[in-house]
PDB file of C-alpha atoms in Angstrom:
ATOM      1  CA  MET M  42     -25.795  64.010 -12.445  1.00 62.00           C
ATOM      2  CA  PRO M  43     -25.737  63.847 -16.263  1.00 66.00           C
ATOM      3  CA  PRO M  44     -26.817  66.957 -18.175  1.00 69.00           C
ATOM      4  CA  PRO M  45     -30.501  67.123 -19.247  1.00 73.00           C
ATOM      5  CA  ALA M  46     -29.672  66.377 -22.895  1.00 70.00           C
ATOM      6  CA  THR M  47     -27.928  63.156 -21.849  1.00 71.00           C
ATOM      7  CA  GLN M  48     -30.839  62.218 -19.591  1.00 78.00           C
ATOM      8  CA  ASP M  49     -33.299  62.814 -22.444  1.00 87.00           C
ATOM      9  CA  LYS M  50     -31.202  60.722 -24.812  1.00 91.00           C
ATOM     10  CA  ARG M  51     -31.016  57.917 -22.253  1.00 91.00           C
ATOM     11  CA  ALA M  52     -34.779  58.037 -21.629  1.00 93.00           C
ATOM     12  CA  THR M  53     -35.421  57.943 -25.384  1.00 95.00           C
ATOM     13  CA  ARG M  54     -33.131  54.937 -25.811  1.00 96.00           C
ATOM     14  CA  ARG M  55     -34.743  53.115 -22.886  1.00 96.00           C
ATOM     15  CA  GLN M  56     -38.183  53.731 -24.419  1.00 97.00           C
ATOM     16  CA  GLN M  57     -36.945  52.320 -27.735  1.00 98.00           C
ATOM     17  CA  ILE M  58     -35.869  49.186 -25.883  1.00 98.00           C
ATOM     18  CA  VAL M  59     -39.274  48.841 -24.207  1.00 98.00           C
ATOM     19  CA  ASP M  60     -41.055  49.483 -27.516  1.00 98.00           C
ATOM     20  CA  ALA M  61     -38.948  46.798 -29.195  1.00 99.00           C
ATOM     21  CA  ALA M  62     -39.818  44.338 -26.425  1.00 99.00           C
ATOM     22  CA  TRP M  63     -43.534  45.051 -26.957  1.00 98.00           C
ATOM     23  CA  GLU M  64     -43.061  44.513 -30.714  1.00 98.00           C
ATOM     24  CA  VAL M  65     -41.558  41.086 -30.087  1.00 98.00           C
ATOM     25  CA  ALA M  66     -44.325  40.231 -27.603  1.00 98.00           C
ATOM     26  CA  ASN M  67     -47.031  41.333 -30.036  1.00 96.00           C
ATOM     27  CA  GLU M  68     -45.520  39.367 -32.905  1.00 97.00           C
ATOM     28  CA  SER M  69     -44.551  36.165 -31.107  1.00 96.00           C
ATOM     29  CA  GLY M  70     -45.742  36.286 -27.480  1.00 94.00           C
ATOM     30  CA  LEU M  71     -44.131  37.271 -24.199  1.00 95.00           C
ATOM     31  CA  GLY M  72     -42.079  34.084 -24.138  1.00 94.00           C
ATOM     32  CA  ALA M  73     -40.282  35.188 -27.300  1.00 96.00           C
ATOM     33  CA  VAL M  74     -38.937  38.364 -25.694  1.00 98.00           C
ATOM     34  CA  THR M  75     -35.187  37.947 -25.320  1.00 97.00           C
ATOM     35  CA  LEU M  76     -32.565  40.569 -24.641  1.00 98.00           C
ATOM     36  CA  HIS M  77     -30.713  39.388 -27.736  1.00 97.00           C
ATOM     37  CA  GLU M  78     -33.736  40.019 -29.995  1.00 98.00           C
ATOM     38  CA  VAL M  79     -34.567  43.342 -28.351  1.00 98.00           C
ATOM     39  CA  ALA M  80     -30.956  44.490 -28.742  1.00 98.00           C
ATOM     40  CA  ARG M  81     -30.960  43.462 -32.402  1.00 98.00           C
ATOM     41  CA  ARG M  82     -34.117  45.468 -33.061  1.00 98.00           C
ATOM     42  CA  VAL M  83     -32.726  48.643 -31.536  1.00 98.00           C
ATOM     43  CA  GLY M  84     -29.328  48.261 -33.210  1.00 97.00           C
ATOM     44  CA  MET M  85     -27.381  47.454 -30.061  1.00 96.00           C
ATOM     45  CA  ARG M  86     -25.392  44.533 -28.761  1.00 96.00           C
ATOM     46  CA  GLN M  87     -26.990  42.602 -25.933  1.00 94.00           C
ATOM     47  CA  PRO M  88     -24.379  43.579 -23.299  1.00 94.00           C
ATOM     48  CA  SER M  89     -25.153  47.256 -24.008  1.00 95.00           C
ATOM     49  CA  LEU M  90     -28.766  46.723 -22.884  1.00 95.00           C
ATOM     50  CA  TYR M  91     -27.592  46.148 -19.333  1.00 95.00           C
ATOM     51  CA  SER M  92     -26.956  49.857 -18.905  1.00 95.00           C
ATOM     52  CA  TYR M  93     -30.725  50.351 -19.438  1.00 96.00           C
ATOM     53  CA  VAL M  94     -32.248  47.214 -17.879  1.00 96.00           C
ATOM     54  CA  SER M  95     -30.474  44.859 -15.494  1.00 96.00           C
ATOM     55  CA  SER M  96     -32.088  41.666 -16.809  1.00 97.00           C
ATOM     56  CA  LYS M  97     -34.938  40.278 -18.862  1.00 97.00           C
ATOM     57  CA  LEU M  98     -37.097  40.248 -15.723  1.00 98.00           C
ATOM     58  CA  ASP M  99     -36.245  43.908 -15.178  1.00 98.00           C
ATOM     59  CA  LEU M 100     -37.378  44.608 -18.743  1.00 98.00           C
ATOM     60  CA  PHE M 101     -40.678  42.851 -18.007  1.00 98.00           C
ATOM     61  CA  ASP M 102     -40.999  44.988 -14.884  1.00 98.00           C
ATOM     62  CA  VAL M 103     -40.628  48.156 -16.957  1.00 98.00           C
ATOM     63  CA  MET M 104     -43.217  46.810 -19.420  1.00 98.00           C
ATOM     64  CA  PHE M 105     -45.582  45.952 -16.544  1.00 98.00           C
ATOM     65  CA  ALA M 106     -45.305  49.476 -15.124  1.00 98.00           C
ATOM     66  CA  GLU M 107     -45.773  51.072 -18.540  1.00 98.00           C
ATOM     67  CA  ALA M 108     -48.834  48.958 -19.332  1.00 98.00           C
ATOM     68  CA  TYR M 109     -50.472  49.943 -16.048  1.00 98.00           C
ATOM     69  CA  GLU M 110     -49.581  53.614 -16.610  1.00 98.00           C
ATOM     70  CA  HIS M 111     -51.289  53.513 -20.002  1.00 98.00           C
ATOM     71  CA  LEU M 112     -54.335  51.743 -18.561  1.00 98.00           C
ATOM     72  CA  LEU M 113     -54.586  54.251 -15.704  1.00 98.00           C
ATOM     73  CA  ALA M 114     -54.314  57.123 -18.198  1.00 98.00           C
ATOM     74  CA  ARG M 115     -57.260  55.686 -20.135  1.00 98.00           C
ATOM     75  CA  ILE M 116     -59.235  55.357 -16.934  1.00 97.00           C
ATOM     76  CA  ASP M 117     -58.343  58.931 -15.933  1.00 97.00           C
ATOM     77  CA  SER M 118     -59.805  60.124 -19.235  1.00 98.00           C
ATOM     78  CA  LEU M 119     -63.207  58.559 -18.504  1.00 97.00           C
ATOM     79  CA  PRO M 120     -65.990  60.962 -17.562  1.00 95.00           C
ATOM     80  CA  ALA M 121     -66.705  61.004 -13.823  1.00 93.00           C
ATOM     81  CA  THR M 122     -70.406  61.461 -14.468  1.00 96.00           C
ATOM     82  CA  GLY M 123     -73.410  59.279 -13.837  1.00 96.00           C
ATOM     83  CA  SER M 124     -74.035  56.837 -11.038  1.00 96.00           C
ATOM     84  CA  ALA M 125     -71.283  54.810  -9.393  1.00 95.00           C
ATOM     85  CA  ARG M 126     -72.589  51.790 -11.274  1.00 95.00           C
ATOM     86  CA  GLU M 127     -72.334  53.607 -14.630  1.00 97.00           C
ATOM     87  CA  GLN M 128     -68.791  54.690 -13.769  1.00 97.00           C
ATOM     88  CA  LEU M 129     -67.926  51.121 -12.734  1.00 97.00           C
ATOM     89  CA  LEU M 130     -69.242  49.802 -16.047  1.00 98.00           C
ATOM     90  CA  ARG M 131     -67.166  52.337 -18.008  1.00 98.00           C
ATOM     91  CA  LEU M 132     -64.080  51.412 -15.993  1.00 98.00           C
ATOM     92  CA  SER M 133     -64.759  47.690 -16.508  1.00 98.00           C
ATOM     93  CA  GLN M 134     -65.255  48.026 -20.255  1.00 98.00           C
ATOM     94  CA  THR M 135     -62.082  50.116 -20.491  1.00 98.00           C
ATOM     95  CA  ILE M 136     -60.044  47.453 -18.700  1.00 98.00           C
ATOM     96  CA  VAL M 137     -61.433  44.660 -20.872  1.00 98.00           C
ATOM     97  CA  ASP M 138     -60.960  46.620 -24.106  1.00 98.00           C
ATOM     98  CA  TYR M 139     -57.407  47.560 -23.108  1.00 97.00           C
ATOM     99  CA  VAL M 140     -56.258  43.990 -22.559  1.00 96.00           C
ATOM    100  CA  VAL M 141     -58.208  42.445 -25.436  1.00 97.00           C
ATOM    101  CA  GLU M 142     -56.623  44.770 -27.975  1.00 95.00           C
ATOM    102  CA  ASN M 143     -53.180  43.560 -26.884  1.00 93.00           C
ATOM    103  CA  PRO M 144     -53.001  39.958 -25.600  1.00 95.00           C
ATOM    104  CA  PRO M 145     -49.435  40.215 -24.230  1.00 96.00           C
ATOM    105  CA  ARG M 146     -50.627  43.057 -21.985  1.00 95.00           C
ATOM    106  CA  GLN M 147     -53.385  40.829 -20.638  1.00 94.00           C
ATOM    107  CA  GLN M 148     -50.876  38.088 -19.896  1.00 95.00           C
ATOM    108  CA  LEU M 149     -48.381  40.429 -18.265  1.00 96.00           C
ATOM    109  CA  LEU M 150     -50.899  42.306 -16.122  1.00 96.00           C
ATOM    110  CA  PHE M 151     -53.382  39.592 -15.170  1.00 94.00           C
ATOM    111  CA  GLN M 152     -51.624  36.225 -15.466  1.00 93.00           C
ATOM    112  CA  ARG M 153     -48.376  34.694 -14.271  1.00 91.00           C
ATOM    113  CA  THR M 154     -47.035  33.484 -17.590  1.00 91.00           C
ATOM    114  CA  ILE M 155     -43.373  34.455 -17.174  1.00 94.00           C
ATOM    115  CA  PRO M 156     -41.401  32.098 -14.930  1.00 94.00           C
ATOM    116  CA  GLY M 157     -39.706  34.011 -12.125  1.00 95.00           C
ATOM    117  CA  PHE M 158     -41.344  37.345 -12.882  1.00 97.00           C
ATOM    118  CA  GLU M 159     -42.821  39.299 -10.042  1.00 97.00           C
ATOM    119  CA  PRO M 160     -43.324  43.039 -10.423  1.00 98.00           C
ATOM    120  CA  SER M 161     -41.215  45.311  -8.271  1.00 98.00           C
ATOM    121  CA  GLU M 162     -42.853  47.158  -5.408  1.00 98.00           C
ATOM    122  CA  ALA M 163     -42.741  50.412  -7.376  1.00 98.00           C
ATOM    123  CA  SER M 164     -44.365  48.852 -10.437  1.00 98.00           C
ATOM    124  CA  TYR M 165     -46.942  46.960  -8.407  1.00 98.00           C
ATOM    125  CA  ARG M 166     -48.140  50.199  -6.805  1.00 98.00           C
ATOM    126  CA  ARG M 167     -49.763  51.017 -10.152  1.00 97.00           C
ATOM    127  CA  ALA M 168     -51.766  47.786  -9.974  1.00 97.00           C
ATOM    128  CA  GLU M 169     -52.746  48.611  -6.400  1.00 98.00           C
ATOM    129  CA  LEU M 170     -53.952  52.024  -7.528  1.00 98.00           C
ATOM    130  CA  LEU M 171     -56.271  50.374 -10.047  1.00 97.00           C
ATOM    131  CA  VAL M 172     -57.559  48.009  -7.354  1.00 96.00           C
ATOM    132  CA  ARG M 173     -58.274  50.921  -4.983  1.00 97.00           C
ATOM    133  CA  ARG M 174     -60.146  52.839  -7.686  1.00 96.00           C
ATOM    134  CA  THR M 175     -62.143  49.772  -8.615  1.00 96.00           C
ATOM    135  CA  GLN M 176     -62.925  48.931  -5.003  1.00 96.00           C
ATOM    136  CA  SER M 177     -64.103  52.482  -4.367  1.00 96.00           C
ATOM    137  CA  LEU M 178     -66.537  52.281  -7.282  1.00 96.00           C
ATOM    138  CA  LEU M 179     -67.700  48.813  -6.264  1.00 95.00           C
ATOM    139  CA  VAL M 180     -68.497  50.021  -2.747  1.00 95.00           C
ATOM    140  CA  ALA M 181     -70.246  53.124  -4.086  1.00 95.00           C
ATOM    141  CA  ALA M 182     -72.304  50.843  -6.363  1.00 94.00           C
ATOM    142  CA  GLY M 183     -73.356  48.728  -3.371  1.00 92.00           C
ATOM    143  CA  ALA M 184     -70.777  45.924  -3.504  1.00 93.00           C
ATOM    144  CA  THR M 185     -69.478  46.240   0.048  1.00 91.00           C
ATOM    145  CA  ASP M 186     -68.358  42.660   0.692  1.00 91.00           C
ATOM    146  CA  PRO M 187     -64.559  42.401   0.146  1.00 91.00           C
ATOM    147  CA  ALA M 188     -65.165  39.078  -1.612  1.00 92.00           C
ATOM    148  CA  GLN M 189     -67.020  40.997  -4.318  1.00 94.00           C
ATOM    149  CA  LEU M 190     -63.747  42.650  -5.319  1.00 94.00           C
ATOM    150  CA  ASP M 191     -62.201  39.195  -5.721  1.00 94.00           C
ATOM    151  CA  ALA M 192     -65.175  38.030  -7.777  1.00 95.00           C
ATOM    152  CA  TYR M 193     -65.042  41.209  -9.862  1.00 96.00           C
ATOM    153  CA  THR M 194     -61.334  40.846 -10.682  1.00 96.00           C
ATOM    154  CA  ALA M 195     -61.847  37.183 -11.608  1.00 96.00           C
ATOM    155  CA  VAL M 196     -64.765  38.087 -13.880  1.00 97.00           C
ATOM    156  CA  ILE M 197     -63.002  40.974 -15.640  1.00 97.00           C
ATOM    157  CA  ALA M 198     -59.735  39.061 -16.121  1.00 96.00           C
ATOM    158  CA  GLY M 199     -61.713  36.014 -17.239  1.00 96.00           C
ATOM    159  CA  ILE M 200     -63.696  37.933 -19.837  1.00 98.00           C
ATOM    160  CA  GLY M 201     -60.474  39.287 -21.317  1.00 96.00           C
ATOM    161  CA  ALA M 202     -58.771  35.892 -21.292  1.00 96.00           C
ATOM    162  CA  GLN M 203     -61.768  34.120 -22.860  1.00 97.00           C
ATOM    163  CA  GLN M 204     -62.133  36.748 -25.578  1.00 97.00           C
ATOM    164  CA  ILE M 205     -58.467  36.559 -26.513  1.00 96.00           C
ATOM    165  CA  ALA M 206     -58.325  32.760 -26.453  1.00 96.00           C
ATOM    166  CA  ASN M 207     -61.609  31.903 -28.129  1.00 96.00           C
ATOM    167  CA  ASP M 208     -62.834  34.791 -30.267  1.00 96.00           C
ATOM    168  CA  PRO M 209     -59.952  37.132 -31.131  1.00 93.00           C
ATOM    169  CA  GLY M 210     -61.267  40.258 -32.798  1.00 93.00           C
ATOM    170  CA  GLY M 211     -64.858  39.414 -31.879  1.00 96.00           C
ATOM    171  CA  THR M 212     -67.202  40.274 -29.040  1.00 97.00           C
ATOM    172  CA  ARG M 213     -68.442  36.891 -27.847  1.00 98.00           C
ATOM    173  CA  TRP M 214     -67.280  37.541 -24.258  1.00 97.00           C
ATOM    174  CA  THR M 215     -66.699  41.285 -24.143  1.00 97.00           C
ATOM    175  CA  ARG M 216     -70.356  41.985 -24.851  1.00 98.00           C
ATOM    176  CA  HIS M 217     -71.193  40.467 -21.447  1.00 98.00           C
ATOM    177  CA  VAL M 218     -69.265  42.973 -19.320  1.00 98.00           C
ATOM    178  CA  GLU M 219     -72.377  44.809 -18.122  1.00 97.00           C
ATOM    179  CA  THR M 220     -74.234  41.593 -17.286  1.00 97.00           C
ATOM    180  CA  MET M 221     -71.305  40.064 -15.423  1.00 96.00           C
ATOM    181  CA  VAL M 222     -70.566  43.221 -13.436  1.00 96.00           C
ATOM    182  CA  GLY M 223     -74.260  43.309 -12.547  1.00 94.00           C
ATOM    183  CA  LEU M 224     -74.058  39.736 -11.276  1.00 93.00           C
ATOM    184  CA  VAL M 225     -71.122  40.590  -9.040  1.00 93.00           C
ATOM    185  CA  VAL M 226     -72.770  43.740  -7.687  1.00 92.00           C
ATOM    186  CA  ASP M 227     -76.395  42.593  -7.409  1.00 91.00           C
ATOM    187  CA  HIS M 228     -76.464  38.844  -7.006  1.00 82.00           C
ATOM    188  CA  PHE M 229     -73.475  38.042  -4.859  1.00 71.00           C
ATOM    189  CA  PRO M 230     -74.490  35.930  -1.841  1.00 59.00           C
ATOM    190  CA  ARG M 231     -74.980  38.281   1.100  1.00 55.00           C
ATOM    191  CA  GLU M 232     -74.916  35.565   3.750  1.00 49.00           C
ATOM    192  CA  ARG M 233     -72.169  33.074   4.251  1.00 48.00           C
ATOM    193  CA  ALA M 234     -72.115  29.927   6.283  1.00 41.00           C
ATOM    194  CA  THR M 235     -70.111  30.288   9.471  1.00 44.00           C
ATOM    195  CA  PRO M 236     -67.013  28.114   9.630  1.00 47.00           C
TER     196      PRO M 236
END
């Protein structure tokens, strides 16, 4: 096992690589992220990156995990006060704000825009944690039908996508978070036709 100083240096270098990838994504989109460009930005040659990430898809996996970690940290900082509905609204607004302020994050977390990319099991566990937290609040707020979770995720991802695509920097869609969450919780059809 390498000494702690070497491990720290390696972790720092890996973070520089991830940061450079986010810079490229923020400037030119996720599709512009290449190992060549990331290596150039961190002052390395592309083959040297392979000691930190095994491929471009592996780099996206690290970015996916990091983005969810940051989102979960924001959610953890929310006050656990008020009704379940109030907590659900805070969580919802936090998710929407998080992805709207950084469109590549929205694409990486909530869309399949990168051909061949599928998060690793370890990285995907972070997404599952968010789903479990959300589902718990939905149930506590009275949304007990599992289909309401599906509707909720579609609404929240859709608000973020619409805001980014049609009113960047504005609030045309984000201002409707409370109303749309209310529709999912309160007005979802309770009865379904039998097949």
